[in-house]
Coordinates of C-alpha atoms in Angstrom, one line a residue:
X233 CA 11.0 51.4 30.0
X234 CA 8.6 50.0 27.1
X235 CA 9.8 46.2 26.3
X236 CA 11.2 45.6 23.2
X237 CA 11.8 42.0 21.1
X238 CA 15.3 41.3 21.3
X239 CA 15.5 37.3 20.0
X240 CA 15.6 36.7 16.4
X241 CA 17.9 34.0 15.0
X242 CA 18.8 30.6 17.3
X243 CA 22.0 32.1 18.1
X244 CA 19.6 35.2 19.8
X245 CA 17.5 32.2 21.6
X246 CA 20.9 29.9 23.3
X247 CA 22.0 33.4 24.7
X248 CA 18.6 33.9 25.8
X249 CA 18.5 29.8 27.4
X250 CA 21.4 30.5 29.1
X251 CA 20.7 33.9 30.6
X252 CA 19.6 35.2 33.9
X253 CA 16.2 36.0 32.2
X254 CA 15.4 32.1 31.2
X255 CA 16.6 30.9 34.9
X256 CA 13.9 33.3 36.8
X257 CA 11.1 32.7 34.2
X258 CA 11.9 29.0 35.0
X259 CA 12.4 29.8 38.7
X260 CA 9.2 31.6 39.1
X261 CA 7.6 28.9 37.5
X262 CA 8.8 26.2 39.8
X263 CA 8.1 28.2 42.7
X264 CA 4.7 28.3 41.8
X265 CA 4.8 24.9 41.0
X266 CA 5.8 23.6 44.5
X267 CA 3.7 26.3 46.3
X268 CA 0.2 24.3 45.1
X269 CA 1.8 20.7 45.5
X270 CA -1.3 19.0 47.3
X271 CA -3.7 21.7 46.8
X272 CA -6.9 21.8 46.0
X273 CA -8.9 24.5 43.9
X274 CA -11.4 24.3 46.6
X275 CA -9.1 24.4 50.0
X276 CA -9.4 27.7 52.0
X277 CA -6.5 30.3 51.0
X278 CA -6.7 33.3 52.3
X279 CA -5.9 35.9 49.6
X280 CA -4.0 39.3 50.4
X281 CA -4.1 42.6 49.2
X282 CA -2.4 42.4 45.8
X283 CA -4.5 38.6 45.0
X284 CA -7.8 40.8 45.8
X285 CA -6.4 43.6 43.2
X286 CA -5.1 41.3 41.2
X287 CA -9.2 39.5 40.8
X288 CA -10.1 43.1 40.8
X289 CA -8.6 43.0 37.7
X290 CA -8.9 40.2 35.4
X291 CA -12.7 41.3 36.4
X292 CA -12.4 44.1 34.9
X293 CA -11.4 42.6 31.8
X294 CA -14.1 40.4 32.5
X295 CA -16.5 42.8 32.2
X296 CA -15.0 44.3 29.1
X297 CA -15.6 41.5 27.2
X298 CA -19.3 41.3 28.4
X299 CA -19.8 45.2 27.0
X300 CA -18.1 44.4 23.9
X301 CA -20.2 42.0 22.2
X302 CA -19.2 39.9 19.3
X303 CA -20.4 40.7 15.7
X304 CA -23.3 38.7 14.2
X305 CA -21.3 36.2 11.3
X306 CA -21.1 32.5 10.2
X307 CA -17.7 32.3 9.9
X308 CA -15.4 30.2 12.1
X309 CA -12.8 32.1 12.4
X310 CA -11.5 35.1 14.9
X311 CA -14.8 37.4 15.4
X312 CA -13.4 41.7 14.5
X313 CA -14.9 43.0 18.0
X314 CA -11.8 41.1 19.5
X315 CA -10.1 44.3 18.0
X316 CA -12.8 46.3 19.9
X317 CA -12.1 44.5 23.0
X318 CA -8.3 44.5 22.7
X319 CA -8.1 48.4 22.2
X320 CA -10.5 49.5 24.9
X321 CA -8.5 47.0 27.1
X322 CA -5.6 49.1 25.8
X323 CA -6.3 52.0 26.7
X324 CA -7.5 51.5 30.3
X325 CA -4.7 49.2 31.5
X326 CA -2.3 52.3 33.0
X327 CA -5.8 53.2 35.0
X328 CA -6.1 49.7 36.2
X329 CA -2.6 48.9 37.0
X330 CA -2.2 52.1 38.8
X331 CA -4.5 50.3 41.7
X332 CA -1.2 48.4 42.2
X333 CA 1.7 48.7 40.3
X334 CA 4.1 52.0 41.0
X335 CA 3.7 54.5 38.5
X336 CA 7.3 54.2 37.2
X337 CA 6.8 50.9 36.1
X338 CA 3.2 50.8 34.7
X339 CA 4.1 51.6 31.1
X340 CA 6.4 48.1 31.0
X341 CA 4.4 45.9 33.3
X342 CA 1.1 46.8 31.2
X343 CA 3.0 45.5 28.0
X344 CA 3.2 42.1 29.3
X345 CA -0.4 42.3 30.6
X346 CA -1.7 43.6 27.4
X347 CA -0.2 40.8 25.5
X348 CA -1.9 38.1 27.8
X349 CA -5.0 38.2 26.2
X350 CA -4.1 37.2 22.5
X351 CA -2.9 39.1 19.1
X352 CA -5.3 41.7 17.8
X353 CA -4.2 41.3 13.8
X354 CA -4.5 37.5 14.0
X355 CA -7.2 37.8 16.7
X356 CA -5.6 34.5 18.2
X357 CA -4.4 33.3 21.5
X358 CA -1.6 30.6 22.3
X359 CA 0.9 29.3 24.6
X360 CA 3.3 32.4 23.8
X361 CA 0.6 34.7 25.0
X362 CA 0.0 32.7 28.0
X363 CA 3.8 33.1 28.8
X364 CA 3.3 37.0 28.9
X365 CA 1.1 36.6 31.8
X366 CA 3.2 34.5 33.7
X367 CA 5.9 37.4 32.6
X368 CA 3.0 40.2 34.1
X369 CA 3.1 38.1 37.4
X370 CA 6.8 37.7 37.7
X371 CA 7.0 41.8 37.2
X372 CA 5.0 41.7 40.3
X373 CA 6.8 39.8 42.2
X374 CA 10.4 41.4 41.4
X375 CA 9.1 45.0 42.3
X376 CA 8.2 42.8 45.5
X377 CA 4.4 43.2 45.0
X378 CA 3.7 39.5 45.5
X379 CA 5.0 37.8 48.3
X380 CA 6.5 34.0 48.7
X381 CA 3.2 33.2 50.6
X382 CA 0.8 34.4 48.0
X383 CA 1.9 32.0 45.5
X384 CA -0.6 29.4 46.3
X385 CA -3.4 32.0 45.9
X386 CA -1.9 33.4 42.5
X387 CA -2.2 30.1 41.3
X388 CA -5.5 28.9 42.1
X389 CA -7.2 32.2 42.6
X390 CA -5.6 34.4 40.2
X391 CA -3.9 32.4 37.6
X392 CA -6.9 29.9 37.3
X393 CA -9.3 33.3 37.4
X394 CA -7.0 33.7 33.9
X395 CA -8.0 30.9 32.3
X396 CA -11.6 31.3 32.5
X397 CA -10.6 34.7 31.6
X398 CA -9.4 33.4 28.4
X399 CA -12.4 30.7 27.7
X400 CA -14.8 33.4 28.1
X401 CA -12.9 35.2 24.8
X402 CA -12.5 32.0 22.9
X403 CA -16.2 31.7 22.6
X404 CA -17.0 35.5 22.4
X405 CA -14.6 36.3 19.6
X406 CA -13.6 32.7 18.4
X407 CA -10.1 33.7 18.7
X408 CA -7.9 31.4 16.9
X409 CA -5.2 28.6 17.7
X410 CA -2.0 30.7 17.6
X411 CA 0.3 28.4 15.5
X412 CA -1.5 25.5 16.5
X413 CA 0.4 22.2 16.8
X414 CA -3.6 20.6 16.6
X415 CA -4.5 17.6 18.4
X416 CA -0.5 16.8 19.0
X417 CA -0.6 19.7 21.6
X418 CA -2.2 19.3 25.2
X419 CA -4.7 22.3 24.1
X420 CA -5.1 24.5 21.3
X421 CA -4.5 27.4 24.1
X422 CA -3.1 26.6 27.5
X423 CA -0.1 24.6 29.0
X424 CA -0.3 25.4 32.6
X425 CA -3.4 24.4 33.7
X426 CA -2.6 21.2 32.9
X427 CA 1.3 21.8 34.8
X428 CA -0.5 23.5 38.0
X429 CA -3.1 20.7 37.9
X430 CA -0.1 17.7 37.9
X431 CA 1.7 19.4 40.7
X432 CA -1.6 19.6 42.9
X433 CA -2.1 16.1 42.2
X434 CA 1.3 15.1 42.8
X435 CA 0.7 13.6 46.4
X436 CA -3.3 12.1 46.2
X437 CA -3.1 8.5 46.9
X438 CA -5.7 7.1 44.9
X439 CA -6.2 8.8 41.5
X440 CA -3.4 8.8 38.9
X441 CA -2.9 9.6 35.5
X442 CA -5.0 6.9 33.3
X443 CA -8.3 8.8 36.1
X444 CA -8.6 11.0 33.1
X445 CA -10.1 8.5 31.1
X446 CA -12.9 7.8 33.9
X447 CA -16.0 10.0 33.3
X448 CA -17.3 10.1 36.5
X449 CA -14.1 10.2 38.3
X450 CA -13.3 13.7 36.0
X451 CA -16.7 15.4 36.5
X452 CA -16.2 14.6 40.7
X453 CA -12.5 15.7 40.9
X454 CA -12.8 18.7 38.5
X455 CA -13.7 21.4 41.0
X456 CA -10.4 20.0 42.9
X457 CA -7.8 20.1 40.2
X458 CA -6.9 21.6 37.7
X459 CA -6.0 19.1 35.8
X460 CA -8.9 17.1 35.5
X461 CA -10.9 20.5 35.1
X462 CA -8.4 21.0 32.0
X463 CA -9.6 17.5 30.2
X464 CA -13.1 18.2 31.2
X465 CA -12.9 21.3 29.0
X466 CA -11.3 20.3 25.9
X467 CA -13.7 17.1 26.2
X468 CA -16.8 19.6 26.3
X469 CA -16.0 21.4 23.2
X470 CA -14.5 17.6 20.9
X471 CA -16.2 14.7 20.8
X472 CA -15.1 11.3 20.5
X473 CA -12.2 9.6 22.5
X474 CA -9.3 11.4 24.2
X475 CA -7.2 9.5 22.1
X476 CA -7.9 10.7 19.3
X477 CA -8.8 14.0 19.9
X478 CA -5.8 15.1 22.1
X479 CA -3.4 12.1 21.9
X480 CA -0.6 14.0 23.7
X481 CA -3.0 14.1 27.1
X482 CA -3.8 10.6 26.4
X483 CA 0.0 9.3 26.1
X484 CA 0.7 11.4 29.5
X485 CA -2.4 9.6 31.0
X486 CA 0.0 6.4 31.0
X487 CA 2.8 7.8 32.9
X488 CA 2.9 5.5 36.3
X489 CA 2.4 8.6 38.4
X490 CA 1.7 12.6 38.8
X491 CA 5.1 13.4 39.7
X492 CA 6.8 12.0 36.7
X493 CA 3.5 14.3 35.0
X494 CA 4.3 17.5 36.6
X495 CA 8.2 17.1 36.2
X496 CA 7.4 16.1 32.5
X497 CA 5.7 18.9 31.6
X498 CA 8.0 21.4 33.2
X499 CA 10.7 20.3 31.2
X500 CA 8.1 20.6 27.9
X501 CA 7.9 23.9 28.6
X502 CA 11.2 24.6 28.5
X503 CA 11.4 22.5 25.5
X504 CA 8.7 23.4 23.8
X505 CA 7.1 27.0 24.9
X506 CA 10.4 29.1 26.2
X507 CA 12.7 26.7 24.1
X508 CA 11.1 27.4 20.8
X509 CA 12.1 30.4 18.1
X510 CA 8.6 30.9 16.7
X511 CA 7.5 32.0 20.2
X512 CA 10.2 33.9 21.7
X513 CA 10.6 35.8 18.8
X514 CA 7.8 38.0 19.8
X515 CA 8.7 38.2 23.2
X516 CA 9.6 41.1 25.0
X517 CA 12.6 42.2 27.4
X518 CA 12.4 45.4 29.9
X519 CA 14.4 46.3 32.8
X520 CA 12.3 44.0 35.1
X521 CA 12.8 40.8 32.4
X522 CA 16.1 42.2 31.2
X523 CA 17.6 40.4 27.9
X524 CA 19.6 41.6 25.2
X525 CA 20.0 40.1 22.1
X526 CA 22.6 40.6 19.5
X527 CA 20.9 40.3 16.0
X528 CA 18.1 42.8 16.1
X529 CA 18.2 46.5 15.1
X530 CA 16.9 48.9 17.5
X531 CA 14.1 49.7 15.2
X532 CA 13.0 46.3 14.9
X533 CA 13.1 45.7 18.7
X534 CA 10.6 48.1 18.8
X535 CA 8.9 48.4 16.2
X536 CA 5.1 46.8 15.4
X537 CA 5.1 43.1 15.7
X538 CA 5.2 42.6 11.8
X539 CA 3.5 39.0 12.1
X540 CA 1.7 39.5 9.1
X541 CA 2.4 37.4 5.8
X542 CA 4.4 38.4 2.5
X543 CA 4.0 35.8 0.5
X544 CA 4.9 37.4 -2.6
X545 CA 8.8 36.8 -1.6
X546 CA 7.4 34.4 1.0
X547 CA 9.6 35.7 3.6
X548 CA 8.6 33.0 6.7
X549 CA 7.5 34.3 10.3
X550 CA 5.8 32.2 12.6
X551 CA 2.2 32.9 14.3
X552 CA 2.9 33.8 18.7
X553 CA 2.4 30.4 20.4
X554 CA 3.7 27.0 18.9
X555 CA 5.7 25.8 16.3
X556 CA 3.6 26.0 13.2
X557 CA 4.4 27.8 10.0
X558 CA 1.7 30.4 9.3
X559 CA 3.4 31.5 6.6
X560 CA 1.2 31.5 4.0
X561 CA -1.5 33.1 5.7
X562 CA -3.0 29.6 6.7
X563 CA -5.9 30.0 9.1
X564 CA -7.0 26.9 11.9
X565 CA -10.6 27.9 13.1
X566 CA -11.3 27.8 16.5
X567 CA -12.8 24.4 18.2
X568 CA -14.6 26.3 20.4
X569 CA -16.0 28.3 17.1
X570 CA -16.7 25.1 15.7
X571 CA -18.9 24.3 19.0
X572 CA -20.4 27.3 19.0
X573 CA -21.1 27.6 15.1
X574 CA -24.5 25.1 14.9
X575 CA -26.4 27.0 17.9
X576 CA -30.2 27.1 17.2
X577 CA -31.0 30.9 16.8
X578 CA -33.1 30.1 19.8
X579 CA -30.8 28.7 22.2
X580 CA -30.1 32.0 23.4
X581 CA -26.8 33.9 23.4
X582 CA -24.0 32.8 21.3
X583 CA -21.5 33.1 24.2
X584 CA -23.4 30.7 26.4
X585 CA -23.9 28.0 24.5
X586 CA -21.9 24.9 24.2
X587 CA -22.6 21.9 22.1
X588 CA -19.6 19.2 21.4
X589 CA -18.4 18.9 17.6
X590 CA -16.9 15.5 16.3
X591 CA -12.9 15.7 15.9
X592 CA -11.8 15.8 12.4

């Protein structure tokens, strides 16, 4: 069964919040969650057959965005070999999931997986797409792929393995901020890492919350925690203080401890990722993430995700990932591209170089 879009007004998405769907995208979530309460990245877990498939993977796509190299061009903005990158990906996902998934199911589990890696119009990547991989995990675990002891592993093995996934496109193709919220979101791409990273700090004894703001204290502890690894990241590619640069993480940093962090942030995402129109719009339901909504014509459901912009009648539809009206074709250029932009044509590939940009 291919997936098809089935939210489209707010009366779509409150059906949607209050159906079986929502509670085990939610479930899954907090399942994880618990499983990698006082975990660190760096403790021993022993990964079974489907984690070692499932790293066999993302290094595949790995390795697809090493081949596909990005074109030579000054601009900030999304880099056109994403579209390379996002078709050859495409096209051998049914080859790759067939390592693991059963073969009736590959054409609606690889619709989730493609639509992990970003949106090959916009050439952007946001919250909305990270939710699809979460979705591409959960499809795994209800065809009973995954197992209640490998959620540890799929958390700091294979989701983690994700995000650096995901970094290593940012700077290759300068994909953009889907719908950015700017500096009043926790990142211009990722929520979890930083809601994985509170739940593994949830029971340390010594460092809390305001540790963020301790240099030496987040270069130590970043191999450890996701969290911290997270902060050390967005403060590689802004300069300046946290406050001012990502607020959002800098109000959390006052909270009086990680649980009331991790709790906090699981109810944001409800709130703010699952809970908001702009993203679920473009979201998909199957048979595995079943959903039907009542305001959207077959031919829409399935039809090309028309996220483009008409602003001749300026009819509004929102970018996949937060709340931002891209409706008039607004573009926000990648931090990362901003980093990357002022390399010395010397200082080697474009890919691996990093240099800090002041926030403005």
């Amino acid at each position: 069964m291919i997936p098809a879009r089935q939210i489209l007004t707010p009366e779509d998405l409150v059906h949607f919040q209050e159906s079986a769907a929502c509670s085990e995208i939610l479930l899954f979530l907090n399942n994880l969650n618990d499983s990698v309460i006082g975990v660190k990245t760096t403790d021993t877990i022993e990964d079974s057959d489907i984690i070692q498939r499932l790293l066999c993977f993302l290094g595949a796509i790995q390795q697809t965005n090493k081949d596909i190299k990005p074109i030579e061009t000054n601009s900030r903005f999304g880099n056109a070999a994403f579209r390379d990158f996002y078709d050859q990906v495409e096209q051998k996902l049914p080859t790759w999931l067939a390592a693991f998934v059963p073969a009736e199911h590959i054409e609606e589990v690889s619709k989730y997986a493609q639509e992990s890696f970003g949106n090959r119009r916009r050439i952007d990547y946001g919250t909305g797409h990270e939710l699809n991989f979460l979705s591409f995990l959960l499809c795994l675990d209800k065809l009973e792929l995954i197992k209640r002891e490998d959620y540890a592993a799929l958390v700091i093995h294979v989701f983690f393995r994700y995000v650096h996934v995901m970094r290593g496109l940012q700077m290759s193709y300068w994909l953009e901020p889907a719908g950015s919220h700017g500096v009043w979101g926790l990142d211009d791409y990722q929520f979890l890492p930083f809601l994985f990273g509170a739940g593994q700090l949830r029971t340390h004894k010594h460092l809390r919350p305001k540790s963020i703001h301790n240099t030496d204290i987040l270069e130590e502890f970043s191999k450890d925690y996701m969290y911290f690894e997270s902060v050390l990241f967005v403060n590689s590619i802004k300069t300046g203080s946290i406050r001012w640069h990502s607020p959002m993480i800098d109000d959390i940093s006052g909270a009086k401890s990680w649980e009331k962090v991790n709790l906090g942030l699981i109810k944001m995402f409800r709130a703010e990722v699952i809970g908001k129109l702009p993203i679920m719009q473009h979201f998909m339901f199957g048979s595995l993430i079943s959903f039907t909504g009542g305001s959207m014509s077959a031919d829409v459901a399935h039809g090309a995700d028309k996220d483009e912009h008409d602003c001749s009648d300026h009819s509004h539809v929102f970018a996949l990932g937060q709340e931002f009206p891209d409706c008039c074709g607004i573009k926000v250029p990648s931090a990362i591209a901003a980093a990357l932009a002022s390399k010395d044509a010397s200082a080697g590939p474009r890919n691996t170089y990093m240099r800090p940009i002041p926030f403005d």
